[in-house]
Structures are given as structure tokens and as C-alpha cells.
PDB file of C-alpha atoms in Angstrom:
ATOM      1  CA  MET R   1       4.568  31.155 -30.844  1.00 93.00           C
ATOM      2  CA  ARG R   2       1.566  31.405 -33.153  1.00 96.00           C
ATOM      3  CA  THR R   3      -1.309  28.993 -32.628  1.00 98.00           C
ATOM      4  CA  SER R   4      -3.887  27.869 -35.196  1.00 98.00           C
ATOM      5  CA  ILE R   5      -6.546  25.215 -35.593  1.00 98.00           C
ATOM      6  CA  SER R   6      -7.181  22.884 -38.504  1.00 97.00           C
ATOM      7  CA  VAL R   7     -10.730  21.721 -39.263  1.00 96.00           C
ATOM      8  CA  THR R   8     -10.719  18.254 -40.786  1.00 93.00           C
ATOM      9  CA  ASN R   9     -14.108  16.920 -39.705  1.00 91.00           C
ATOM     10  CA  PHE R  10     -17.453  18.648 -40.399  1.00 92.00           C
ATOM     11  CA  SER R  11     -19.755  15.997 -38.912  1.00 88.00           C
ATOM     12  CA  TRP R  12     -21.458  17.972 -36.180  1.00 90.00           C
ATOM     13  CA  ARG R  13     -24.635  16.231 -35.043  1.00 84.00           C
ATOM     14  CA  ASP R  14     -26.235  19.125 -33.172  1.00 84.00           C
ATOM     15  CA  GLY R  15     -27.578  21.952 -35.309  1.00 78.00           C
ATOM     16  CA  THR R  16     -26.747  22.745 -38.893  1.00 90.00           C
ATOM     17  CA  MET R  17     -23.267  22.326 -40.305  1.00 92.00           C
ATOM     18  CA  ALA R  18     -23.141  26.015 -41.254  1.00 94.00           C
ATOM     19  CA  ASP R  19     -24.067  27.127 -37.721  1.00 95.00           C
ATOM     20  CA  ARG R  20     -21.498  24.891 -36.034  1.00 95.00           C
ATOM     21  CA  LEU R  21     -18.754  25.849 -38.489  1.00 96.00           C
ATOM     22  CA  SER R  22     -19.532  29.539 -37.976  1.00 97.00           C
ATOM     23  CA  GLU R  23     -19.392  29.166 -34.203  1.00 97.00           C
ATOM     24  CA  ILE R  24     -16.018  27.430 -34.347  1.00 98.00           C
ATOM     25  CA  ALA R  25     -14.563  30.007 -36.742  1.00 98.00           C
ATOM     26  CA  GLU R  26     -15.910  32.961 -34.776  1.00 98.00           C
ATOM     27  CA  ALA R  27     -14.576  31.503 -31.510  1.00 98.00           C
ATOM     28  CA  ALA R  28     -11.134  31.050 -33.067  1.00 98.00           C
ATOM     29  CA  ASP R  29     -11.285  34.573 -34.488  1.00 98.00           C
ATOM     30  CA  THR R  30     -12.289  36.311 -31.269  1.00 98.00           C
ATOM     31  CA  GLY R  31     -10.071  34.001 -29.203  1.00 97.00           C
ATOM     32  CA  GLY R  32      -6.948  35.453 -30.800  1.00 97.00           C
ATOM     33  CA  LEU R  33      -5.812  32.411 -32.781  1.00 98.00           C
ATOM     34  CA  ASP R  34      -3.570  33.124 -35.746  1.00 98.00           C
ATOM     35  CA  ALA R  35      -5.174  31.012 -38.485  1.00 98.00           C
ATOM     36  CA  LEU R  36      -7.921  28.578 -39.311  1.00 98.00           C
ATOM     37  CA  TRP R  37      -7.029  25.881 -41.798  1.00 98.00           C
ATOM     38  CA  VAL R  38      -9.330  23.412 -43.545  1.00 97.00           C
ATOM     39  CA  ALA R  39      -8.442  20.104 -45.136  1.00 94.00           C
ATOM     40  CA  ASP R  40      -8.708  20.113 -48.936  1.00 96.00           C
ATOM     41  CA  HIS R  41     -10.347  16.787 -49.697  1.00 93.00           C
ATOM     42  CA  VAL R  42     -13.638  15.692 -51.190  1.00 91.00           C
ATOM     43  CA  LEU R  43     -13.812  12.574 -49.008  1.00 90.00           C
ATOM     44  CA  GLN R  44     -13.007  12.293 -45.330  1.00 85.00           C
ATOM     45  CA  THR R  45      -9.379  11.141 -44.993  1.00 80.00           C
ATOM     46  CA  ASP R  46      -8.777  11.645 -41.267  1.00 73.00           C
ATOM     47  CA  PRO R  47      -7.505   8.286 -39.936  1.00 66.00           C
ATOM     48  CA  TYR R  48      -9.224   9.083 -36.639  1.00 65.00           C
ATOM     49  CA  GLY R  49     -12.584   9.699 -38.321  1.00 60.00           C
ATOM     50  CA  ALA R  50     -15.377   7.416 -39.422  1.00 59.00           C
ATOM     51  CA  ARG R  51     -15.520   5.785 -42.822  1.00 64.00           C
ATOM     52  CA  PRO R  52     -15.620   8.296 -45.714  1.00 59.00           C
ATOM     53  CA  GLU R  53     -19.193   7.435 -46.673  1.00 61.00           C
ATOM     54  CA  GLU R  54     -20.320   8.187 -43.107  1.00 64.00           C
ATOM     55  CA  THR R  55     -18.475  11.503 -42.677  1.00 79.00           C
ATOM     56  CA  GLU R  56     -19.473  14.798 -44.273  1.00 87.00           C
ATOM     57  CA  MET R  57     -16.750  16.697 -46.153  1.00 91.00           C
ATOM     58  CA  LEU R  58     -17.005  20.252 -47.500  1.00 94.00           C
ATOM     59  CA  GLU R  59     -15.136  21.599 -50.524  1.00 96.00           C
ATOM     60  CA  ALA R  60     -12.289  23.731 -49.205  1.00 97.00           C
ATOM     61  CA  CYS R  61     -12.296  26.863 -51.364  1.00 97.00           C
ATOM     62  CA  THR R  62     -16.036  27.436 -50.981  1.00 97.00           C
ATOM     63  CA  THR R  63     -15.748  26.844 -47.232  1.00 98.00           C
ATOM     64  CA  LEU R  64     -12.940  29.381 -46.875  1.00 98.00           C
ATOM     65  CA  GLY R  65     -14.952  31.991 -48.751  1.00 98.00           C
ATOM     66  CA  TYR R  66     -17.823  31.451 -46.326  1.00 98.00           C
ATOM     67  CA  LEU R  67     -15.472  31.707 -43.354  1.00 98.00           C
ATOM     68  CA  ALA R  68     -14.010  34.949 -44.681  1.00 98.00           C
ATOM     69  CA  ALA R  69     -17.455  36.497 -44.292  1.00 98.00           C
ATOM     70  CA  ARG R  70     -17.897  35.100 -40.783  1.00 97.00           C
ATOM     71  CA  THR R  71     -14.561  36.327 -39.376  1.00 98.00           C
ATOM     72  CA  SER R  72     -12.619  39.568 -39.284  1.00 98.00           C
ATOM     73  CA  ARG R  73      -8.975  38.975 -38.382  1.00 98.00           C
ATOM     74  CA  ILE R  74      -7.976  35.302 -38.453  1.00 98.00           C
ATOM     75  CA  ARG R  75      -5.965  34.065 -41.429  1.00 98.00           C
ATOM     76  CA  LEU R  76      -7.497  31.368 -43.653  1.00 98.00           C
ATOM     77  CA  GLY R  77      -6.007  28.602 -45.771  1.00 98.00           C
ATOM     78  CA  THR R  78      -5.914  24.960 -46.802  1.00 98.00           C
ATOM     79  CA  LEU R  79      -3.655  22.432 -45.126  1.00 96.00           C
ATOM     80  CA  VAL R  80      -3.022  21.589 -47.907  1.00 96.00           C
ATOM     81  CA  SER R  81      -4.395  21.600 -51.488  1.00 97.00           C
ATOM     82  CA  ALA R  82      -3.236  18.763 -53.726  1.00 96.00           C
ATOM     83  CA  VAL R  83      -1.656  20.252 -56.829  1.00 97.00           C
ATOM     84  CA  THR R  84      -3.638  17.896 -59.076  1.00 95.00           C
ATOM     85  CA  PHE R  85      -7.093  18.972 -57.840  1.00 94.00           C
ATOM     86  CA  ARG R  86      -7.296  22.215 -59.841  1.00 96.00           C
ATOM     87  CA  PRO R  87      -5.449  23.763 -62.791  1.00 97.00           C
ATOM     88  CA  PRO R  88      -2.795  26.194 -61.516  1.00 98.00           C
ATOM     89  CA  ALA R  89      -4.440  29.387 -62.762  1.00 97.00           C
ATOM     90  CA  LEU R  90      -7.773  28.384 -61.194  1.00 97.00           C
ATOM     91  CA  LEU R  91      -6.140  27.486 -57.872  1.00 98.00           C
ATOM     92  CA  VAL R  92      -4.199  30.753 -57.772  1.00 98.00           C
ATOM     93  CA  LYS R  93      -7.349  32.683 -58.679  1.00 98.00           C
ATOM     94  CA  ALA R  94      -9.204  31.009 -55.794  1.00 98.00           C
ATOM     95  CA  VAL R  95      -6.481  31.951 -53.296  1.00 98.00           C
ATOM     96  CA  THR R  96      -6.279  35.485 -54.687  1.00 98.00           C
ATOM     97  CA  THR R  97     -10.047  35.862 -54.443  1.00 98.00           C
ATOM     98  CA  LEU R  98      -9.962  34.693 -50.831  1.00 98.00           C
ATOM     99  CA  ASP R  99      -7.206  37.197 -50.095  1.00 98.00           C
ATOM    100  CA  VAL R 100      -9.108  40.094 -51.675  1.00 98.00           C
ATOM    101  CA  ILE R 101     -12.487  39.378 -50.090  1.00 98.00           C
ATOM    102  CA  SER R 102     -10.959  38.698 -46.657  1.00 98.00           C
ATOM    103  CA  GLY R 103      -8.886  41.860 -46.562  1.00 98.00           C
ATOM    104  CA  GLY R 104      -5.532  40.137 -47.061  1.00 98.00           C
ATOM    105  CA  ARG R 105      -5.962  37.083 -44.824  1.00 98.00           C
ATOM    106  CA  ALA R 106      -5.333  34.220 -47.271  1.00 98.00           C
ATOM    107  CA  LEU R 107      -2.709  31.509 -46.843  1.00 98.00           C
ATOM    108  CA  PHE R 108      -1.615  29.318 -49.757  1.00 98.00           C
ATOM    109  CA  GLY R 109      -1.172  25.740 -48.593  1.00 98.00           C
ATOM    110  CA  ILE R 110      -0.154  23.335 -51.351  1.00 98.00           C
ATOM    111  CA  GLY R 111       1.379  19.898 -51.731  1.00 98.00           C
ATOM    112  CA  ALA R 112       1.921  17.082 -54.198  1.00 97.00           C
ATOM    113  CA  GLY R 113      -1.119  15.074 -53.058  1.00 95.00           C
ATOM    114  CA  TYR R 114      -1.142  11.512 -51.806  1.00 93.00           C
ATOM    115  CA  GLN R 115      -4.634  10.038 -51.413  1.00 91.00           C
ATOM    116  CA  ALA R 116      -4.870   7.243 -53.995  1.00 93.00           C
ATOM    117  CA  GLU R 117      -8.124   5.884 -52.545  1.00 90.00           C
ATOM    118  CA  GLU R 118      -9.819   9.268 -52.751  1.00 92.00           C
ATOM    119  CA  ALA R 119      -8.582   9.835 -56.290  1.00 94.00           C
ATOM    120  CA  ALA R 120      -9.847   6.441 -57.460  1.00 94.00           C
ATOM    121  CA  ALA R 121     -13.199   6.803 -55.685  1.00 91.00           C
ATOM    122  CA  MET R 122     -13.927  10.279 -57.058  1.00 93.00           C
ATOM    123  CA  GLY R 123     -12.240  10.180 -60.459  1.00 95.00           C
ATOM    124  CA  LEU R 124      -9.521  12.660 -59.545  1.00 94.00           C
ATOM    125  CA  PRO R 125      -6.132  12.636 -61.255  1.00 94.00           C
ATOM    126  CA  LEU R 126      -3.154  11.307 -59.315  1.00 96.00           C
ATOM    127  CA  PRO R 127      -0.162  11.012 -61.647  1.00 97.00           C
ATOM    128  CA  PRO R 128       3.038   9.226 -60.570  1.00 97.00           C
ATOM    129  CA  LEU R 129       4.865  10.922 -57.716  1.00 97.00           C
ATOM    130  CA  PRO R 130       7.740  12.434 -59.747  1.00 97.00           C
ATOM    131  CA  GLU R 131       5.222  14.048 -62.106  1.00 98.00           C
ATOM    132  CA  ARG R 132       3.212  15.434 -59.203  1.00 98.00           C
ATOM    133  CA  PHE R 133       6.295  17.144 -57.841  1.00 98.00           C
ATOM    134  CA  ASP R 134       7.106  18.577 -61.258  1.00 98.00           C
ATOM    135  CA  ARG R 135       3.547  19.902 -61.462  1.00 98.00           C
ATOM    136  CA  LEU R 136       3.902  21.322 -57.948  1.00 98.00           C
ATOM    137  CA  GLU R 137       6.995  23.304 -58.890  1.00 98.00           C
ATOM    138  CA  GLU R 138       5.389  24.604 -62.073  1.00 98.00           C
ATOM    139  CA  THR R 139       2.304  25.657 -60.102  1.00 98.00           C
ATOM    140  CA  LEU R 140       4.475  27.569 -57.640  1.00 98.00           C
ATOM    141  CA  GLN R 141       6.233  29.309 -60.509  1.00 98.00           C
ATOM    142  CA  ILE R 142       2.896  30.239 -62.086  1.00 98.00           C
ATOM    143  CA  ALA R 143       1.539  31.529 -58.754  1.00 98.00           C
ATOM    144  CA  LEU R 144       4.532  33.799 -58.222  1.00 98.00           C
ATOM    145  CA  ARG R 145       4.262  35.127 -61.775  1.00 97.00           C
ATOM    146  CA  LEU R 146       0.563  35.864 -61.449  1.00 97.00           C
ATOM    147  CA  TRP R 147       1.014  37.538 -58.074  1.00 98.00           C
ATOM    148  CA  ALA R 148       3.885  39.640 -59.416  1.00 97.00           C
ATOM    149  CA  GLY R 149       1.741  40.870 -62.318  1.00 96.00           C
ATOM    150  CA  ASP R 150       3.981  39.130 -64.883  1.00 96.00           C
ATOM    151  CA  ALA R 151       1.755  38.471 -67.922  1.00 94.00           C
ATOM    152  CA  GLU R 152       4.475  36.964 -70.099  1.00 96.00           C
ATOM    153  CA  PRO R 153       3.635  33.514 -71.541  1.00 97.00           C
ATOM    154  CA  TYR R 154       4.562  30.563 -69.353  1.00 98.00           C
ATOM    155  CA  ARG R 155       5.803  27.321 -70.883  1.00 98.00           C
ATOM    156  CA  GLY R 156       6.415  24.365 -68.607  1.00 97.00           C
ATOM    157  CA  THR R 157       6.482  20.637 -69.141  1.00 98.00           C
ATOM    158  CA  TYR R 158       2.880  20.211 -67.975  1.00 98.00           C
ATOM    159  CA  TYR R 159       1.354  23.684 -68.049  1.00 98.00           C
ATOM    160  CA  ALA R 160       1.298  26.404 -70.681  1.00 98.00           C
ATOM    161  CA  LEU R 161      -0.294  29.821 -70.153  1.00 98.00           C
ATOM    162  CA  ASP R 162      -0.441  32.166 -73.123  1.00 97.00           C
ATOM    163  CA  ALA R 163      -1.300  35.318 -71.167  1.00 94.00           C
ATOM    164  CA  PRO R 164      -1.319  34.731 -67.390  1.00 94.00           C
ATOM    165  CA  VAL R 165      -3.101  37.854 -66.181  1.00 94.00           C
ATOM    166  CA  GLY R 166      -3.557  38.092 -62.411  1.00 93.00           C
ATOM    167  CA  SER R 167      -6.231  40.712 -61.842  1.00 95.00           C
ATOM    168  CA  PRO R 168      -6.983  41.716 -59.201  1.00 97.00           C
ATOM    169  CA  LEU R 169      -3.662  41.248 -57.471  1.00 97.00           C
ATOM    170  CA  PRO R 170      -3.800  39.924 -53.891  1.00 98.00           C
ATOM    171  CA  LEU R 171      -3.861  42.421 -51.051  1.00 98.00           C
ATOM    172  CA  SER R 172      -1.128  40.457 -49.252  1.00 97.00           C
ATOM    173  CA  ARG R 173       2.214  41.703 -50.499  1.00 95.00           C
ATOM    174  CA  PRO R 174       4.289  40.430 -52.055  1.00 95.00           C
ATOM    175  CA  HIS R 175       1.769  37.553 -52.079  1.00 98.00           C
ATOM    176  CA  PRO R 176      -0.222  35.295 -49.747  1.00 98.00           C
ATOM    177  CA  PRO R 177       2.211  33.276 -47.620  1.00 98.00           C
ATOM    178  CA  ILE R 178       3.077  29.930 -49.226  1.00 98.00           C
ATOM    179  CA  LEU R 179       3.112  26.768 -47.125  1.00 98.00           C
ATOM    180  CA  ILE R 180       4.333  23.601 -48.842  1.00 98.00           C
ATOM    181  CA  GLY R 181       3.070  20.465 -47.126  1.00 97.00           C
ATOM    182  CA  GLY R 182       5.269  17.464 -46.480  1.00 95.00           C
ATOM    183  CA  THR R 183       8.824  16.785 -45.318  1.00 96.00           C
ATOM    184  CA  GLY R 184      10.357  14.634 -48.056  1.00 97.00           C
ATOM    185  CA  GLU R 185      14.063  15.345 -48.317  1.00 97.00           C
ATOM    186  CA  LYS R 186      14.522  14.717 -52.057  1.00 97.00           C
ATOM    187  CA  ARG R 187      11.785  16.918 -53.518  1.00 97.00           C
ATOM    188  CA  THR R 188       9.590  18.597 -50.863  1.00 98.00           C
ATOM    189  CA  LEU R 189      12.144  20.311 -48.641  1.00 98.00           C
ATOM    190  CA  PRO R 190      14.172  21.624 -51.612  1.00 98.00           C
ATOM    191  CA  LEU R 191      10.939  23.212 -52.890  1.00 98.00           C
ATOM    192  CA  VAL R 192      10.330  24.665 -49.425  1.00 98.00           C
ATOM    193  CA  ALA R 193      13.810  26.187 -49.386  1.00 98.00           C
ATOM    194  CA  ARG R 194      13.303  27.746 -52.794  1.00 98.00           C
ATOM    195  CA  TYR R 195       9.660  28.848 -52.791  1.00 98.00           C
ATOM    196  CA  ALA R 196       7.920  28.605 -49.413  1.00 98.00           C
ATOM    197  CA  ASP R 197       7.267  30.999 -46.570  1.00 98.00           C
ATOM    198  CA  ALA R 198       6.379  28.135 -44.221  1.00 98.00           C
ATOM    199  CA  CYS R 199       6.874  24.401 -43.805  1.00 97.00           C
ATOM    200  CA  ASN R 200       5.088  21.915 -41.591  1.00 96.00           C
ATOM    201  CA  VAL R 201       6.487  19.051 -39.556  1.00 97.00           C
ATOM    202  CA  PHE R 202       4.637  16.573 -37.385  1.00 96.00           C
ATOM    203  CA  ASP R 203       4.454  15.867 -33.670  1.00 96.00           C
ATOM    204  CA  LEU R 204       5.649  12.264 -33.672  1.00 96.00           C
ATOM    205  CA  PRO R 205       6.209  10.241 -30.473  1.00 95.00           C
ATOM    206  CA  ASP R 206       9.992  10.251 -30.856  1.00 96.00           C
ATOM    207  CA  GLY R 207      11.026  13.112 -28.605  1.00 94.00           C
ATOM    208  CA  GLY R 208      11.246  15.497 -31.529  1.00 95.00           C
ATOM    209  CA  ALA R 209      13.978  13.528 -33.307  1.00 97.00           C
ATOM    210  CA  THR R 210      12.256  13.493 -36.706  1.00 97.00           C
ATOM    211  CA  ALA R 211      11.299  17.167 -36.601  1.00 97.00           C
ATOM    212  CA  ARG R 212      14.809  18.131 -35.530  1.00 97.00           C
ATOM    213  CA  HIS R 213      16.303  16.132 -38.397  1.00 98.00           C
ATOM    214  CA  LYS R 214      13.926  17.520 -41.024  1.00 98.00           C
ATOM    215  CA  LEU R 215      14.597  21.102 -39.962  1.00 98.00           C
ATOM    216  CA  ALA R 216      18.345  20.474 -40.038  1.00 98.00           C
ATOM    217  CA  VAL R 217      17.979  19.245 -43.617  1.00 98.00           C
ATOM    218  CA  LEU R 218      15.980  22.361 -44.474  1.00 98.00           C
ATOM    219  CA  ARG R 219      18.605  24.603 -42.899  1.00 98.00           C
ATOM    220  CA  ASP R 220      21.322  22.952 -44.991  1.00 98.00           C
ATOM    221  CA  LEU R 221      19.253  23.349 -48.176  1.00 98.00           C
ATOM    222  CA  CYS R 222      18.727  27.035 -47.432  1.00 98.00           C
ATOM    223  CA  GLU R 223      22.446  27.540 -46.882  1.00 98.00           C
ATOM    224  CA  ARG R 224      23.220  25.889 -50.213  1.00 98.00           C
ATOM    225  CA  ILE R 225      21.053  28.332 -52.165  1.00 98.00           C
ATOM    226  CA  GLY R 226      21.898  31.363 -50.049  1.00 98.00           C
ATOM    227  CA  ARG R 227      18.479  31.830 -48.486  1.00 98.00           C
ATOM    228  CA  PRO R 228      18.139  32.841 -44.827  1.00 98.00           C
ATOM    229  CA  TYR R 229      16.707  29.874 -42.955  1.00 98.00           C
ATOM    230  CA  ASP R 230      14.872  32.208 -40.586  1.00 97.00           C
ATOM    231  CA  GLN R 231      12.724  33.504 -43.466  1.00 97.00           C
ATOM    232  CA  ILE R 232      10.764  30.226 -43.359  1.00 98.00           C
ATOM    233  CA  GLU R 233       8.150  29.766 -40.639  1.00 98.00           C
ATOM    234  CA  LYS R 234       8.373  26.354 -38.997  1.00 98.00           C
ATOM    235  CA  ILE R 235       4.961  24.885 -38.189  1.00 98.00           C
ATOM    236  CA  MET R 236       4.282  21.847 -36.009  1.00 97.00           C
ATOM    237  CA  ALA R 237       1.043  19.909 -36.481  1.00 97.00           C
ATOM    238  CA  THR R 238      -0.157  18.379 -33.227  1.00 97.00           C
ATOM    239  CA  ARG R 239      -3.388  16.909 -31.894  1.00 95.00           C
ATOM    240  CA  ILE R 240      -5.041  18.071 -28.694  1.00 96.00           C
ATOM    241  CA  GLN R 241      -6.059  15.085 -26.623  1.00 91.00           C
ATOM    242  CA  PRO R 242      -9.568  14.645 -25.162  1.00 89.00           C
ATOM    243  CA  GLY R 243      -9.664  16.217 -21.711  1.00 91.00           C
ATOM    244  CA  GLU R 244      -6.258  17.895 -22.074  1.00 94.00           C
ATOM    245  CA  GLY R 245      -6.300  21.197 -20.203  1.00 96.00           C
ATOM    246  CA  ALA R 246      -5.000  24.527 -21.451  1.00 97.00           C
ATOM    247  CA  ALA R 247      -1.999  24.648 -19.114  1.00 96.00           C
ATOM    248  CA  ALA R 248      -0.878  21.121 -19.970  1.00 96.00           C
ATOM    249  CA  PHE R 249      -1.357  21.742 -23.667  1.00 96.00           C
ATOM    250  CA  ALA R 250       0.564  25.027 -23.489  1.00 96.00           C
ATOM    251  CA  ASP R 251       3.442  23.294 -21.701  1.00 95.00           C
ATOM    252  CA  ARG R 252       3.549  20.611 -24.368  1.00 95.00           C
ATOM    253  CA  CYS R 253       3.587  23.178 -27.167  1.00 95.00           C
ATOM    254  CA  ALA R 254       6.178  25.331 -25.415  1.00 95.00           C
ATOM    255  CA  ALA R 255       8.591  22.403 -25.637  1.00 95.00           C
ATOM    256  CA  PHE R 256       8.399  22.662 -29.427  1.00 96.00           C
ATOM    257  CA  THR R 257      10.298  25.955 -29.286  1.00 95.00           C
ATOM    258  CA  GLU R 258      13.418  23.961 -28.434  1.00 94.00           C
ATOM    259  CA  LEU R 259      13.106  22.391 -31.884  1.00 95.00           C
ATOM    260  CA  GLY R 260      12.849  25.802 -33.546  1.00 96.00           C
ATOM    261  CA  ILE R 261       9.080  25.739 -34.045  1.00 97.00           C
ATOM    262  CA  ASP R 262       7.384  29.115 -34.575  1.00 95.00           C
ATOM    263  CA  HIS R 263       3.758  28.070 -35.033  1.00 97.00           C
ATOM    264  CA  VAL R 264       1.550  25.223 -33.812  1.00 98.00           C
ATOM    265  CA  VAL R 265      -1.409  23.974 -35.853  1.00 98.00           C
ATOM    266  CA  VAL R 266      -3.813  22.005 -33.682  1.00 98.00           C
ATOM    267  CA  LEU R 267      -6.049  19.171 -34.825  1.00 96.00           C
ATOM    268  CA  THR R 268      -8.709  17.377 -32.830  1.00 94.00           C
ATOM    269  CA  THR R 269     -10.247  13.936 -32.980  1.00 89.00           C
ATOM    270  CA  GLY R 270     -13.711  14.351 -34.480  1.00 88.00           C
ATOM    271  CA  PRO R 271     -15.358  17.740 -35.028  1.00 92.00           C
ATOM    272  CA  TRP R 272     -14.142  20.768 -33.111  1.00 95.00           C
ATOM    273  CA  THR R 273     -16.174  21.885 -30.098  1.00 96.00           C
ATOM    274  CA  LEU R 274     -16.365  25.368 -28.600  1.00 97.00           C
ATOM    275  CA  ASP R 275     -14.787  24.029 -25.407  1.00 96.00           C
ATOM    276  CA  ALA R 276     -11.823  22.662 -27.353  1.00 97.00           C
ATOM    277  CA  VAL R 277     -11.345  25.944 -29.212  1.00 98.00           C
ATOM    278  CA  GLU R 278     -11.427  27.838 -25.921  1.00 97.00           C
ATOM    279  CA  THR R 279      -8.813  25.460 -24.481  1.00 97.00           C
ATOM    280  CA  VAL R 280      -6.518  26.116 -27.438  1.00 98.00           C
ATOM    281  CA  ALA R 281      -7.154  29.862 -27.206  1.00 98.00           C
ATOM    282  CA  GLN R 282      -6.247  29.859 -23.505  1.00 97.00           C
ATOM    283  CA  ALA R 283      -3.084  27.901 -24.279  1.00 97.00           C
ATOM    284  CA  ALA R 284      -2.248  30.359 -27.058  1.00 96.00           C
ATOM    285  CA  ARG R 285      -2.379  33.234 -24.621  1.00 94.00           C
ATOM    286  CA  HIS R 286       0.193  31.415 -22.462  1.00 89.00           C
ATOM    287  CA  LEU R 287       2.400  30.860 -25.521  1.00 88.00           C
ATOM    288  CA  ALA R 288       2.165  34.385 -26.949  1.00 81.00           C
TER     289      ALA R 288
END
């Protein structure tokens, strides 16, 4: 099982933000974790965090570029970027740039977006949900074209590219792995079955019933279109509890394998600490 961490809170109170972020990233990198994800928001949206105006939030693409220079092996990505935040070509260019400068370590996390309060507060677009999903599918199509070197014009309902040139191409081949966030059965999971390399489900207090159901739906969707279900990495998002030890955490994550989970992404309440990263790294060694 792969193990990653997701940084959602940047409000360290000791030292500079850059120093603390570097320490966390370097500890995850040297500790053998698979990936480091950052939330792609401009306001703090963590329900366990303080109010947005009291909690620092860094822009995701710039942060990932910085982390690429501070690490050497860990993969880097957003969990996840709202499709409405950036035009498709700009978003794909950002992910491609990250992949090139990091030596092929970029992950492409994308979703339809959901934060109405953030959008209203910061003047960001948030079209109706059906339109957001249409834009998400068009963005995925554009990304795959750019990464394949297909410069033919693209004409969608919402996006039109006259000459979509992707240069340089990403180092990851055939492209940076695509993770589509969310588990909606009408639009999200069908997009996962068709386009994604990974999906993410959530560690809910229901004995795994929801995750098991969502993955069964995904399996059925894959069978319908003739895609091997095993081609899609199944990621579980879970939160390490304060004071939870490495052995206990590893045992809890090991139980996810019974659901078919391949990869655990770990969140924490508040900013990450070096002790918490070390706990996750120790648990990862048990799970490897």
C-alpha cells in the first residue's frame, strides 16, 4: 500500500512558513512516502481549521513548484484543483511545468469544484453543477490532447483551442497520472472510469460500507466500457488522530486493503508536525 500526506493547513506559528513547509516536505521525501498533496484553495476550507480570515492559505501551483526544488523523489500534486479556477490550457501547462522541473513527479488532481462560499468571497467562477462537470470533461480531453502532442484545433461547448501546442511534453509518459476527485455516481465515477488513473474515496465511520459501494459502482462502470478496473488506483483519504501511534495507524490502514484500497492519503488536524510525518512514515514502512 502506498502512503501519502496532504497539506491543507499552512498556519505554523513557530518559524517562517517556508521553513516549516520545507521541513515537512523534506521529512516526507526522506521518510519514503509516495506523494505530497496540497489543497488547491485560496481560502482555508478545512472544516477542522480556524475561520478562513484567521488561517493562512498558499496558492497551490506556486507551492508545488517550490516543493519540487526542496525534494528529490516524492510525487507532488493537488488534491484537487477545481476545474473553474484556471483555463484548461493554463492548468495543463502548470502541471506539465511541475512534471518537467521535478523530473517527472507531477500528479494531476482535478475535480468539478464545490466551495460556493470561497467563490463568492474571492470572485471566482462557480457555474451550475452540470456545467462544471461538462467543463471538467472538456478539460480532461484537452489535457490528454496536449500531453499526446495533438495540435489539432479543439472545439467543445465551453472551450475552444485553435492550436493547442503542448511544448515541452511532460516527462511522465504517457502523461502525469490523473486523479479525479469525488465519488458521485452520475457524473464523477463515469469520468473516473473513462479518463482517470486514480480515484479517491473517504474513510467514513460506517465500517467501509460507502467506500465498498462506490468502488463496486466504479467496477461496474469499467466493465461497461471495457476498461480493466485494476488500471485505476484506489485511494482512501483518512485523518491521523492526535496521539495515534504508528502501529495503531498502520493497523487501521491495513484494514483498508480488504476494501480494495491501494493508497492511503493522510490528513491531519491543523498544520503537519515533524512528529506526525514520522509517525506516518513509520506506519508506511509497516504497510509497504
